[in-house]
Amino acid sequence: MSRKPPGHSWSGFTEAQGGCWTSLITLGNNGWARNPQSEELMPKVLNNLLEAGLGLERIRDAMGSLGYDNDSLHQLDHWESKRTTGKFGP
């Protein structure tokens, strides 16, 4: 688990893009584990970020900069699969 440090700003991102991070960070508090809430929300949250112009690699880089470990970031790949194919995991 990792959290955005107090006063952290999303340097290099638009205000709209920065606003999209809040939901992802909230859901990431458990390493983006698979549960009913995440099943419903993660595909939507990722879609919102992608629509804001952020690709998955940029999302992973930003989350890594906050201290999310490789296992947690790997979960994002599974959620991207859920978003694009409807199935969890690569």
PDB file of C-alpha atoms in Angstrom:
ATOM      1  CA  MET A   1       0.000   0.000   0.000  1.00  0.00           C
ATOM      2  CA  SER A   2       1.149   3.512  -0.714  1.00  0.00           C
ATOM      3  CA  ARG A   3      -0.412   6.896  -0.399  1.00  0.00           C
ATOM      4  CA  LYS A   4       0.035  10.234  -2.059  1.00  0.00           C
ATOM      5  CA  PRO A   5       2.201  12.368   0.225  1.00  0.00           C
ATOM      6  CA  PRO A   6       0.544  15.500   1.661  1.00  0.00           C
ATOM      7  CA  GLY A   7       0.962  18.410  -0.709  1.00  0.00           C
ATOM      8  CA  HIS A   8       1.919  16.157  -3.638  1.00  0.00           C
ATOM      9  CA  SER A   9       1.146  17.651  -7.019  1.00  0.00           C
ATOM     10  CA  TRP A  10       1.041  15.758 -10.271  1.00  0.00           C
ATOM     11  CA  SER A  11       3.798  17.654 -12.026  1.00  0.00           C
ATOM     12  CA  GLY A  12       3.588  17.333 -15.787  1.00  0.00           C
ATOM     13  CA  PHE A  13      -0.110  16.493 -15.799  1.00  0.00           C
ATOM     14  CA  THR A  14      -3.077  18.681 -16.559  1.00  0.00           C
ATOM     15  CA  GLU A  15      -5.438  19.562 -13.729  1.00  0.00           C
ATOM     16  CA  ALA A  16      -8.049  17.204 -15.192  1.00  0.00           C
ATOM     17  CA  GLN A  17      -5.530  14.355 -15.391  1.00  0.00           C
ATOM     18  CA  GLY A  18      -4.403  15.010 -11.841  1.00  0.00           C
ATOM     19  CA  GLY A  19      -7.997  14.775 -10.679  1.00  0.00           C
ATOM     20  CA  CYS A  20      -8.343  11.310 -12.209  1.00  0.00           C
ATOM     21  CA  TRP A  21      -5.636   9.924  -9.913  1.00  0.00           C
ATOM     22  CA  THR A  22      -7.683  10.144  -6.714  1.00  0.00           C
ATOM     23  CA  SER A  23      -9.894   7.158  -7.505  1.00  0.00           C
ATOM     24  CA  LEU A  24      -6.967   5.053  -8.653  1.00  0.00           C
ATOM     25  CA  ILE A  25      -5.004   5.845  -5.494  1.00  0.00           C
ATOM     26  CA  THR A  26      -8.013   5.054  -3.296  1.00  0.00           C
ATOM     27  CA  LEU A  27      -8.538   1.694  -4.982  1.00  0.00           C
ATOM     28  CA  GLY A  28      -4.785   1.071  -4.878  1.00  0.00           C
ATOM     29  CA  ASN A  29      -4.674   1.198  -1.104  1.00  0.00           C
ATOM     30  CA  ASN A  30      -4.928  -2.591  -1.110  1.00  0.00           C
ATOM     31  CA  GLY A  31      -2.559  -3.073  -4.050  1.00  0.00           C
ATOM     32  CA  TRP A  32      -5.502  -3.175  -6.455  1.00  0.00           C
ATOM     33  CA  ALA A  33      -6.527  -6.561  -5.121  1.00  0.00           C
ATOM     34  CA  ARG A  34      -9.457  -8.212  -6.792  1.00  0.00           C
ATOM     35  CA  ASN A  35     -12.699  -7.741  -4.853  1.00  0.00           C
ATOM     36  CA  PRO A  36     -16.292  -6.818  -5.747  1.00  0.00           C
ATOM     37  CA  GLN A  37     -15.685  -3.073  -5.406  1.00  0.00           C
ATOM     38  CA  SER A  38     -12.566  -3.217  -7.581  1.00  0.00           C
ATOM     39  CA  GLU A  39     -14.311  -5.466 -10.120  1.00  0.00           C
ATOM     40  CA  GLU A  40     -16.869  -2.739 -10.671  1.00  0.00           C
ATOM     41  CA  LEU A  41     -14.696   0.349 -10.406  1.00  0.00           C
ATOM     42  CA  MET A  42     -11.210  -0.401 -11.735  1.00  0.00           C
ATOM     43  CA  PRO A  43     -12.143  -0.776 -15.411  1.00  0.00           C
ATOM     44  CA  LYS A  44     -14.029   2.536 -15.213  1.00  0.00           C
ATOM     45  CA  VAL A  45     -11.186   4.317 -13.423  1.00  0.00           C
ATOM     46  CA  LEU A  46      -8.600   3.087 -15.933  1.00  0.00           C
ATOM     47  CA  ASN A  47     -10.870   4.087 -18.788  1.00  0.00           C
ATOM     48  CA  ASN A  48     -11.202   7.600 -17.323  1.00  0.00           C
ATOM     49  CA  LEU A  49      -7.420   7.914 -17.075  1.00  0.00           C
ATOM     50  CA  LEU A  50      -6.944   6.674 -20.632  1.00  0.00           C
ATOM     51  CA  GLU A  51      -9.599   9.075 -21.897  1.00  0.00           C
ATOM     52  CA  ALA A  52      -7.709  11.875 -20.115  1.00  0.00           C
ATOM     53  CA  GLY A  53      -4.738  11.030 -22.330  1.00  0.00           C
ATOM     54  CA  LEU A  54      -2.698   8.846 -19.984  1.00  0.00           C
ATOM     55  CA  GLY A  55      -1.405   5.516 -21.275  1.00  0.00           C
ATOM     56  CA  LEU A  56      -0.899   2.508 -19.012  1.00  0.00           C
ATOM     57  CA  GLU A  57       2.891   2.944 -18.892  1.00  0.00           C
ATOM     58  CA  ARG A  58       2.556   6.546 -17.789  1.00  0.00           C
ATOM     59  CA  ILE A  59       0.028   5.478 -15.151  1.00  0.00           C
ATOM     60  CA  ARG A  60       2.423   2.773 -13.902  1.00  0.00           C
ATOM     61  CA  ASP A  61       5.345   5.239 -13.814  1.00  0.00           C
ATOM     62  CA  ALA A  62       3.341   7.764 -11.810  1.00  0.00           C
ATOM     63  CA  MET A  63       2.162   5.141  -9.334  1.00  0.00           C
ATOM     64  CA  GLY A  64       5.688   3.752  -9.016  1.00  0.00           C
ATOM     65  CA  SER A  65       6.909   7.246  -8.152  1.00  0.00           C
ATOM     66  CA  LEU A  66       4.590   7.155  -5.138  1.00  0.00           C
ATOM     67  CA  GLY A  67       6.122   3.905  -3.908  1.00  0.00           C
ATOM     68  CA  TYR A  68       3.828   1.226  -5.301  1.00  0.00           C
ATOM     69  CA  ASP A  69       5.859  -1.987  -5.618  1.00  0.00           C
ATOM     70  CA  ASN A  70       6.183  -4.169  -8.713  1.00  0.00           C
ATOM     71  CA  ASP A  71       3.584  -6.662  -7.476  1.00  0.00           C
ATOM     72  CA  SER A  72       1.021  -3.915  -7.022  1.00  0.00           C
ATOM     73  CA  LEU A  73       1.868  -2.370 -10.371  1.00  0.00           C
ATOM     74  CA  HIS A  74       1.569  -5.778 -12.019  1.00  0.00           C
ATOM     75  CA  GLN A  75      -2.044  -5.808 -10.826  1.00  0.00           C
ATOM     76  CA  LEU A  76      -2.659  -2.823 -13.104  1.00  0.00           C
ATOM     77  CA  ASP A  77      -1.839  -5.084 -16.068  1.00  0.00           C
ATOM     78  CA  HIS A  78      -4.510  -7.505 -14.874  1.00  0.00           C
ATOM     79  CA  TRP A  79      -7.011  -4.679 -14.524  1.00  0.00           C
ATOM     80  CA  GLU A  80      -6.171  -3.382 -17.987  1.00  0.00           C
ATOM     81  CA  SER A  81      -6.954  -6.857 -19.292  1.00  0.00           C
ATOM     82  CA  LYS A  82     -10.286  -6.735 -17.436  1.00  0.00           C
ATOM     83  CA  ARG A  83     -10.996  -3.334 -18.976  1.00  0.00           C
ATOM     84  CA  THR A  84     -10.172  -4.401 -22.520  1.00  0.00           C
ATOM     85  CA  THR A  85     -11.275  -8.050 -22.614  1.00  0.00           C
ATOM     86  CA  GLY A  86     -13.693  -8.380 -19.708  1.00  0.00           C
ATOM     87  CA  LYS A  87     -11.412 -11.008 -18.132  1.00  0.00           C
ATOM     88  CA  PHE A  88      -9.058 -10.473 -15.208  1.00  0.00           C
ATOM     89  CA  GLY A  89      -5.402 -11.231 -15.911  1.00  0.00           C
ATOM     90  CA  PRO A  90      -3.198 -11.454 -18.978  1.00  0.00           C
TER      91      PRO A  90
END
